[in-house]
CSV table of C-alpha atoms in Angstrom, one decimal:
chain,number,residue,atom,x,y,z
A,1,MET,CA,166.0,-131.8,-120.4
A,2,LYS,CA,165.2,-128.2,-121.2
A,3,ILE,CA,161.5,-127.0,-121.0
A,4,GLU,CA,160.6,-124.3,-123.3
A,5,LYS,CA,158.0,-121.6,-121.9
A,6,THR,CA,155.1,-120.6,-124.2
A,7,ARG,CA,154.7,-117.0,-124.6
A,8,LYS,CA,151.1,-115.7,-124.5
A,9,ALA,CA,150.0,-112.6,-126.4
A,10,PHE,CA,147.1,-111.0,-128.1
A,11,THR,CA,146.5,-111.6,-131.7
A,12,LEU,CA,145.9,-108.8,-134.2
A,13,VAL,CA,142.3,-109.7,-134.5
A,14,GLU,CA,141.7,-109.3,-130.7
A,15,LEU,CA,143.5,-106.1,-130.5
A,16,LEU,CA,141.3,-104.8,-133.2
A,17,MET,CA,138.2,-106.0,-131.4
A,18,GLY,CA,139.4,-104.5,-128.1
A,19,MET,CA,139.9,-101.0,-129.8
A,20,ALA,CA,136.4,-101.2,-131.5
A,21,LEU,CA,134.8,-101.9,-128.1
A,22,THR,CA,136.6,-99.2,-126.3
A,23,VAL,CA,135.7,-96.7,-129.1
A,24,LEU,CA,132.0,-97.9,-128.8
A,25,ILE,CA,131.9,-97.5,-125.2
A,26,ALA,CA,133.5,-94.1,-125.3
A,27,GLY,CA,131.0,-93.0,-127.9
A,28,ILE,CA,128.0,-94.0,-125.7
A,29,LEU,CA,129.4,-92.3,-122.8
A,30,TYR,CA,130.0,-89.2,-124.6
A,31,LEU,CA,126.5,-89.3,-126.2
A,32,MET,CA,124.9,-89.8,-122.9
A,33,GLN,CA,127.0,-86.9,-121.3
A,34,SER,CA,126.2,-84.7,-124.4
A,35,THR,CA,122.5,-85.4,-124.0
A,36,GLY,CA,122.4,-84.8,-120.2
A,37,VAL,CA,124.3,-81.4,-120.7
A,38,SER,CA,121.8,-80.4,-123.3
A,39,THR,CA,118.6,-81.4,-121.4
A,40,VAL,CA,120.1,-79.3,-118.3
A,41,ASN,CA,120.8,-76.4,-120.4
A,42,LYS,CA,117.4,-76.5,-122.1
A,43,GLY,CA,115.7,-76.7,-118.7
A,44,THR,CA,117.7,-73.8,-117.4
A,45,THR,CA,116.8,-71.7,-120.4
A,46,GLN,CA,113.2,-72.5,-120.0
A,47,ILE,CA,113.2,-71.5,-116.3
A,48,LEU,CA,115.0,-68.2,-116.9
A,49,LEU,CA,112.4,-67.4,-119.7
A,50,THR,CA,109.5,-68.4,-117.7
A,51,SER,CA,110.8,-66.4,-114.7
A,52,GLU,CA,111.1,-63.3,-116.7
A,53,VAL,CA,107.7,-63.6,-118.2
A,54,ARG,CA,106.1,-64.3,-114.8
A,55,ASN,CA,107.7,-61.1,-113.4
A,56,LYS,CA,106.2,-59.1,-116.3
A,57,MET,CA,102.9,-60.9,-115.9
A,58,GLU,CA,102.6,-59.4,-112.5
A,59,ILE,CA,102.5,-55.9,-113.8
A,60,ILE,CA,99.7,-56.8,-116.5
A,61,ILE,CA,97.7,-58.5,-113.7
A,62,ARG,CA,98.0,-55.5,-111.4
A,63,ASP,CA,96.7,-53.1,-114.1
A,64,LEU,CA,93.8,-55.4,-115.0
A,65,ARG,CA,92.9,-56.1,-111.4
A,66,ASN,CA,92.6,-52.4,-110.8
A,67,ALA,CA,90.8,-51.6,-114.1
A,68,LYS,CA,87.8,-49.5,-114.0
A,69,GLU,CA,86.9,-50.1,-117.6
A,70,VAL,CA,88.2,-51.6,-120.8
A,71,LEU,CA,88.4,-49.1,-123.7
A,72,GLU,CA,89.6,-51.2,-126.5
A,73,ILE,CA,90.6,-54.8,-126.8
A,74,LYS,CA,92.1,-57.0,-129.5
A,75,PRO,CA,93.8,-60.4,-129.2
A,76,ASP,CA,97.3,-58.7,-128.7
A,77,TYR,CA,96.3,-55.3,-127.7
A,78,ILE,CA,94.4,-53.8,-124.8
A,79,LYS,CA,93.6,-50.2,-123.7
A,80,LEU,CA,92.1,-49.7,-120.3
A,81,ARG,CA,91.6,-47.0,-117.5
A,82,THR,CA,93.0,-48.3,-114.4
A,83,TYR,CA,93.7,-47.1,-110.7
A,84,LYS,CA,97.3,-46.5,-110.1
A,85,TYR,CA,97.8,-47.0,-106.2
A,86,THR,CA,101.1,-46.3,-104.3
A,87,ILE,CA,102.3,-47.4,-100.9
A,88,ASP,CA,102.0,-43.8,-99.6
A,89,ILE,CA,98.6,-43.3,-101.0
A,90,GLN,CA,96.3,-46.3,-100.7
A,91,ASP,CA,92.9,-44.7,-101.6
A,92,PRO,CA,93.5,-41.8,-104.0
A,93,GLY,CA,90.1,-41.9,-105.8
A,94,GLU,CA,89.4,-40.9,-109.4
A,95,ASP,CA,92.7,-38.7,-109.4
A,96,ALA,CA,94.7,-42.0,-109.6
A,97,LEU,CA,93.1,-43.0,-112.9
A,98,VAL,CA,95.5,-43.6,-115.7
A,99,THR,CA,95.2,-45.0,-119.3
A,100,VAL,CA,97.4,-47.9,-119.9
A,101,GLU,CA,98.0,-49.7,-123.3
A,102,TYR,CA,99.5,-53.1,-123.9
A,103,GLU,CA,100.6,-53.7,-127.5
A,104,VAL,CA,102.6,-56.3,-129.4
A,105,GLU,CA,105.0,-54.8,-132.1
A,106,ARG,CA,105.8,-57.4,-134.6
A,107,SER,CA,108.7,-57.5,-137.1
A,108,PRO,CA,110.1,-60.6,-139.2
A,109,LYS,CA,112.9,-61.1,-136.5
A,110,ARG,CA,111.6,-59.7,-133.3
A,111,ASN,CA,108.2,-59.2,-131.2
A,112,VAL,CA,108.1,-56.6,-128.5
A,113,LEU,CA,105.2,-56.2,-125.9
A,114,TRP,CA,105.1,-52.6,-125.1
A,115,ARG,CA,103.4,-50.9,-122.2
A,116,SER,CA,102.5,-47.2,-122.2
A,117,GLU,CA,100.8,-45.1,-119.7
A,118,ASN,CA,98.9,-42.0,-120.8
A,119,ARG,CA,100.4,-42.4,-124.1
A,120,GLU,CA,103.9,-41.3,-122.6
A,121,ASN,CA,107.1,-43.2,-122.3
A,122,PRO,CA,106.3,-46.6,-123.8
A,123,ALA,CA,108.3,-49.3,-121.9
A,124,LYS,CA,109.6,-52.6,-123.5
A,125,LEU,CA,108.0,-55.2,-121.2
A,126,LEU,CA,109.1,-58.3,-123.2
A,127,SER,CA,111.0,-59.1,-126.2
A,128,PHE,CA,111.2,-62.4,-128.0
A,129,ASP,CA,111.7,-64.0,-131.4
A,130,GLU,CA,108.0,-64.8,-131.5
A,131,ILE,CA,105.0,-63.7,-129.2
A,132,ASP,CA,101.6,-65.5,-129.9
A,133,GLU,CA,98.9,-63.1,-130.8
A,134,ASN,CA,96.2,-64.7,-128.6
A,135,ILE,CA,97.3,-63.0,-125.4
A,136,PHE,CA,93.9,-61.4,-124.1
A,137,LYS,CA,90.8,-63.6,-123.7
A,138,PRO,CA,88.1,-61.4,-122.1
A,139,TYR,CA,84.8,-62.6,-120.6
A,140,PHE,CA,81.7,-60.3,-119.7
A,141,GLU,CA,79.3,-60.9,-117.0
A,142,LEU,CA,75.5,-61.2,-117.2
A,143,LYS,CA,72.6,-62.1,-115.0
A,144,ASP,CA,71.6,-65.9,-115.1
A,145,GLU,CA,68.7,-67.2,-113.0
A,146,GLU,CA,69.7,-70.8,-113.3
A,147,SER,CA,73.3,-70.0,-112.0
A,148,VAL,CA,73.9,-70.5,-108.4
A,149,THR,CA,75.5,-67.1,-107.9
A,150,GLY,CA,73.0,-65.4,-110.3
A,151,TRP,CA,75.7,-64.5,-112.7
A,152,LYS,CA,77.5,-66.1,-115.6
A,153,TYR,CA,80.6,-65.4,-117.7
A,154,TYR,CA,80.3,-65.3,-121.5
A,155,PRO,CA,83.3,-65.0,-124.0
A,156,TYR,CA,83.6,-61.5,-125.4
A,157,ASP,CA,83.2,-61.3,-129.1
A,158,LEU,CA,86.6,-59.5,-130.3
A,159,VAL,CA,85.3,-59.6,-133.9
A,160,SER,CA,81.9,-57.6,-133.3
A,161,ASN,CA,83.8,-55.5,-130.5
A,162,ASP,CA,80.3,-54.6,-128.9
A,163,THR,CA,80.5,-51.6,-126.7
A,164,TRP,CA,77.8,-53.0,-124.5
A,165,GLN,CA,79.7,-56.2,-123.9
A,166,ARG,CA,83.0,-54.5,-123.5
A,167,SER,CA,81.5,-52.3,-120.5
A,168,ARG,CA,80.6,-55.3,-118.8
A,169,ILE,CA,84.1,-57.2,-119.1
A,170,THR,CA,84.9,-58.3,-115.6
A,171,PHE,CA,87.1,-61.5,-116.1
A,172,MET,CA,90.3,-61.9,-118.4
A,173,ARG,CA,92.4,-64.8,-119.2
A,174,VAL,CA,96.0,-63.7,-120.1
A,175,VAL,CA,98.0,-66.2,-122.0
A,176,LEU,CA,101.5,-65.6,-123.0
A,177,LYS,CA,103.1,-68.0,-125.4
A,178,PHE,CA,106.5,-67.1,-126.8
A,179,LYS,CA,109.5,-68.5,-128.6
A,180,GLN,CA,113.1,-67.6,-128.1
A,181,GLY,CA,115.6,-69.4,-130.5
A,182,LYS,CA,114.8,-73.2,-130.2
A,183,GLU,CA,113.0,-72.8,-126.8
A,184,GLU,CA,109.4,-72.4,-126.4
A,185,ALA,CA,107.3,-71.5,-123.3
A,186,ALA,CA,104.0,-70.3,-122.2
A,187,LEU,CA,102.5,-68.8,-119.0
A,188,ALA,CA,98.7,-68.4,-118.4
A,189,THR,CA,96.7,-66.8,-115.6
A,190,SER,CA,93.1,-65.5,-114.9
A,191,VAL,CA,92.3,-62.2,-113.1
A,192,THR,CA,89.0,-60.5,-112.1
A,193,LEU,CA,88.6,-56.8,-112.9
A,194,LYS,CA,87.3,-55.9,-109.5
A,195,PRO,CA,86.2,-52.3,-109.8
A,196,ALA,CA,84.5,-53.0,-113.2
A,197,MET,CA,82.6,-55.9,-111.5
A,198,THR,CA,81.6,-53.8,-108.5
A,199,ARG,CA,80.3,-50.9,-111.0
A,200,ILE,CA,78.0,-53.5,-112.6
A,201,ARG,CA,76.7,-55.1,-109.5
A,202,GLN,CA,76.4,-51.9,-107.3
A,203,PRO,CA,76.0,-48.9,-109.8
A,204,ASN,CA,75.3,-46.4,-107.0
A,205,TRP,CA,78.5,-47.2,-105.2
A,206,LYS,CA,81.3,-44.6,-105.3
A,207,LEU,CA,84.4,-46.4,-106.8
A,208,ARG,CA,87.7,-46.1,-104.9
């Protein structure tokens, strides 16, 4: 007696279901990979942008830290007289005073933060699609008997721009918020204007 072997095979429905599952799994894997790459690229871009701003922020902080007086200030503009020290000349005195200006130039497509020294050779410090206007946030110092230190900081009124308050600015918050393409980032720091503070507390001292 002859025994016939039964041949097993996939039906058309099973093949279609298998193909559908394969396409679905491949789509999920591609989506996960695409999202991961996008996240890495976004993080890398933000790191590079923040690193550039941090380097430029050091220049601003250096000028503020050595400032003798603030001549004019707005949310996105500051003009000050500051001591310009060098490695060779650590204590040059009044001869080292220079006038430094920081100003944001705005256009529909680009914002540029410029730095100029003695109104000569303005240098492009930062350039982004957008730079927030609230960069400089100054505080002036007054006596306060209730304070432990005997002094207290008060926010400087940028609207009234009072000369008496401006001459006593000794503390500054600097906040750089910017946008480049689809990426946004911000960097903030604080600095004490040491020569200015010294002048207020000890007016008879000769500044160096």
